PDB file of C-alpha atoms in Angstrom:
ATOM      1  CA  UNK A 123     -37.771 118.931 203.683  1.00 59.00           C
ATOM      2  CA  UNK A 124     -36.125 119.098 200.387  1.00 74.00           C
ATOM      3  CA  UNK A 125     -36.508 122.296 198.473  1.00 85.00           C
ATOM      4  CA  UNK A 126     -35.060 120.941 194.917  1.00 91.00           C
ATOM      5  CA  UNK A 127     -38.765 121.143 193.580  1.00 95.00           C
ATOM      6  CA  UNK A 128     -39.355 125.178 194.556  1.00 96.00           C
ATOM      7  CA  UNK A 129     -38.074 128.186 193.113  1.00 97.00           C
ATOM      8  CA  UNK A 130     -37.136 131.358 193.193  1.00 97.00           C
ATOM      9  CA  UNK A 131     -40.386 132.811 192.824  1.00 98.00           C
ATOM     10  CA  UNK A 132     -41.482 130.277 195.646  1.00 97.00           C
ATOM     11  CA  UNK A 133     -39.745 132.501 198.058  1.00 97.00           C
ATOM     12  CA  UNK A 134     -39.320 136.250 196.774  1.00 97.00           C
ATOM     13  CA  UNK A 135     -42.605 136.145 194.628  1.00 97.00           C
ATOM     14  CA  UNK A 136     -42.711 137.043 190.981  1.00 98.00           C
ATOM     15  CA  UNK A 137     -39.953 138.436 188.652  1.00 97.00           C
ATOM     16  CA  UNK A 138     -39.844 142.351 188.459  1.00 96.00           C
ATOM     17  CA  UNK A 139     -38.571 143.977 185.479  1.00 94.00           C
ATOM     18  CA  UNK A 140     -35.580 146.219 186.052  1.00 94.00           C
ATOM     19  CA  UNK A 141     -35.448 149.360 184.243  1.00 95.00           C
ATOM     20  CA  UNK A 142     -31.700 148.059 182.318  1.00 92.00           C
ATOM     21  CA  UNK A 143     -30.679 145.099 180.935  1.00 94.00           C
ATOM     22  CA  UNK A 144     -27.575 143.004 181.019  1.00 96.00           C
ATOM     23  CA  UNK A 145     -27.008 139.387 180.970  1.00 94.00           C
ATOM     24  CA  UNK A 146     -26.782 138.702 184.958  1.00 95.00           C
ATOM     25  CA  UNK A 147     -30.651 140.278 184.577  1.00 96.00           C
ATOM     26  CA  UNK A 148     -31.354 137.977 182.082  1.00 95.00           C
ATOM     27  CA  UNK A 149     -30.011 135.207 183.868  1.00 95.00           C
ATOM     28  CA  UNK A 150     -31.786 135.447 186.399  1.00 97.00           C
ATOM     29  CA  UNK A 151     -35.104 136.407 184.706  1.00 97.00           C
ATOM     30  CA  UNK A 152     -34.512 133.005 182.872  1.00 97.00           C
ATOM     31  CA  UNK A 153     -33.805 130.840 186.538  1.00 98.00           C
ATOM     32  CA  UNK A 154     -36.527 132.614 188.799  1.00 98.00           C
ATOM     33  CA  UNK A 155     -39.458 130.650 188.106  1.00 98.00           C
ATOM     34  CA  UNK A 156     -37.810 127.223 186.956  1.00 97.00           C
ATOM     35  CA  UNK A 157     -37.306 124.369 190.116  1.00 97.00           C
ATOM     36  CA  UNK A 158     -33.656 124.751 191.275  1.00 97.00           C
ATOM     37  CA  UNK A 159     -33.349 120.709 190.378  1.00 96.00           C
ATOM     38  CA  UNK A 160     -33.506 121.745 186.732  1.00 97.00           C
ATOM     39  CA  UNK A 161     -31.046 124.790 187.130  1.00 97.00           C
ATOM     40  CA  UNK A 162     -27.906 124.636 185.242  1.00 97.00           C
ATOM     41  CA  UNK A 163     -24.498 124.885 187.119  1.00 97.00           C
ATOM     42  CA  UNK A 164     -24.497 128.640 186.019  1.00 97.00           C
ATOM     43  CA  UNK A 165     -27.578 129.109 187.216  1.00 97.00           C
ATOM     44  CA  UNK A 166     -27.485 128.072 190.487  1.00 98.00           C
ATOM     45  CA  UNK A 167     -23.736 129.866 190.887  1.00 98.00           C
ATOM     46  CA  UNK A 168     -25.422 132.696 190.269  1.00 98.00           C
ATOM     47  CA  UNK A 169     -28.722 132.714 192.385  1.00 98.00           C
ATOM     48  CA  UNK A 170     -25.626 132.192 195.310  1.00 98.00           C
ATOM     49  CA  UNK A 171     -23.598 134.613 193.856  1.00 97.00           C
ATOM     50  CA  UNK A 172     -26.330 137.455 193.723  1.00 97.00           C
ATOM     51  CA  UNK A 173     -27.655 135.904 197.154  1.00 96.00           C
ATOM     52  CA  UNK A 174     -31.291 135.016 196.415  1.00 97.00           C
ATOM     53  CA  UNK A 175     -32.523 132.641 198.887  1.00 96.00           C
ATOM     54  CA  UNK A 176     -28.862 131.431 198.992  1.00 96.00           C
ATOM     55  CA  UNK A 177     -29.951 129.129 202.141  1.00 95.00           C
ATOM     56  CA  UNK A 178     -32.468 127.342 200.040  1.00 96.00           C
ATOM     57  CA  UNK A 179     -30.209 126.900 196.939  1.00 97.00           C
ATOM     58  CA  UNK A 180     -26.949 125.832 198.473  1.00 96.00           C
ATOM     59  CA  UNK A 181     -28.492 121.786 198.985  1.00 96.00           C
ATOM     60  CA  UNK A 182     -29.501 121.723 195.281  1.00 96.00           C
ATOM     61  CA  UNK A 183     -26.099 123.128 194.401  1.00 97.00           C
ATOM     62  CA  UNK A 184     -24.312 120.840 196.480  1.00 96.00           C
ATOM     63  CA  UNK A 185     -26.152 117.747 194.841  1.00 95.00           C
ATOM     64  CA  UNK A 186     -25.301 119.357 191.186  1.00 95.00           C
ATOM     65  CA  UNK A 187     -21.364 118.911 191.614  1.00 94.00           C
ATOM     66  CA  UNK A 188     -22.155 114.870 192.542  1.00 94.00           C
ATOM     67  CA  UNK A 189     -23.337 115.121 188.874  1.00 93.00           C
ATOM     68  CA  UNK A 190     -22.000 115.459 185.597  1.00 91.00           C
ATOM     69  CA  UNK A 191     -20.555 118.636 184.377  1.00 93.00           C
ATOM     70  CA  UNK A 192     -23.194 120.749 182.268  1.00 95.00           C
ATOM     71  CA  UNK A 193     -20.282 122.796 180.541  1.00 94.00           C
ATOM     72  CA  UNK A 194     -22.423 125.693 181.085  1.00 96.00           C
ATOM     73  CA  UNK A 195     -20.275 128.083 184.032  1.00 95.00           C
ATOM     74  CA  UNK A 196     -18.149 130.826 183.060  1.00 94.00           C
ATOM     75  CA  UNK A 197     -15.246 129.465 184.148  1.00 95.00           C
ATOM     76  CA  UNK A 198     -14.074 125.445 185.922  1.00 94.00           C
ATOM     77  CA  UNK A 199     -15.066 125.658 189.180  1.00 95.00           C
ATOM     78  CA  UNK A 200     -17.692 128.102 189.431  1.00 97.00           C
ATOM     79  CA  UNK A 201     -20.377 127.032 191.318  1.00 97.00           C
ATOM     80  CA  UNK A 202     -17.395 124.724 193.825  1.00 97.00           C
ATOM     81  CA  UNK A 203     -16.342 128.725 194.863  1.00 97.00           C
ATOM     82  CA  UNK A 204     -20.071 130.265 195.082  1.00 97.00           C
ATOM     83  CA  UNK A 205     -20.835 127.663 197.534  1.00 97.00           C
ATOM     84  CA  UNK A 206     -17.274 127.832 199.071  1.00 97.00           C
ATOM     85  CA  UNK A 207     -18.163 131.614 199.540  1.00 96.00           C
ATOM     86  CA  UNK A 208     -21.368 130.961 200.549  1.00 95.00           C
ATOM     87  CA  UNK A 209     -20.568 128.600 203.176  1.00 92.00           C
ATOM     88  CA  UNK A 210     -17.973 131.362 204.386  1.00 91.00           C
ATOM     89  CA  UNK A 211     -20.510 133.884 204.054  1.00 87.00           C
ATOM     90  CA  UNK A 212     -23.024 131.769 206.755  1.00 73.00           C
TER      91      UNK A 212
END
């Protein structure tokens, strides 16, 4: 059963407000209720990277290298190594 329609908040239940901010927070705040189809490359590099419901997020992920590049990771490559790490990881 494919999972690309479901999100974060599918699993883990709603966002909760941390008591700091930084940009991986509000990263995350911004992916955790979207579907993980219409995650960007960042996005889903760094739901795997922070390890939310990694097992549900890898297939998506997978599927989003077949496509075009999004030019929106940090650096080349960087959801290839969060699912290389993930798949080490398992």
């Amino acid at each position: 059963m494919s999972t690309d329609t479901k999100s974060v908040a599918d699993f883990l239940g709603p966002w909760v407000e941390p008591d700091f901010k930084s940009s991986l927070i509000a990263r995350c705040r911004e992916a955790w209720n979207r579907p993980f189809r219409d995650l960007s490359r960042l996005e889903l590099a760094t739901l795997i990277e922070q390890k939310f419901v990694v097992e549900h997020v890898l297939p998506v992920a997978r599927k989003k290298l077949q496509e075009a590049d999004d030019d929106t990771e940090m650096f080349d490559g960087q959801l290839a190594e969060a699912i290389e790490h993930a798949n080490k990881a398992a």
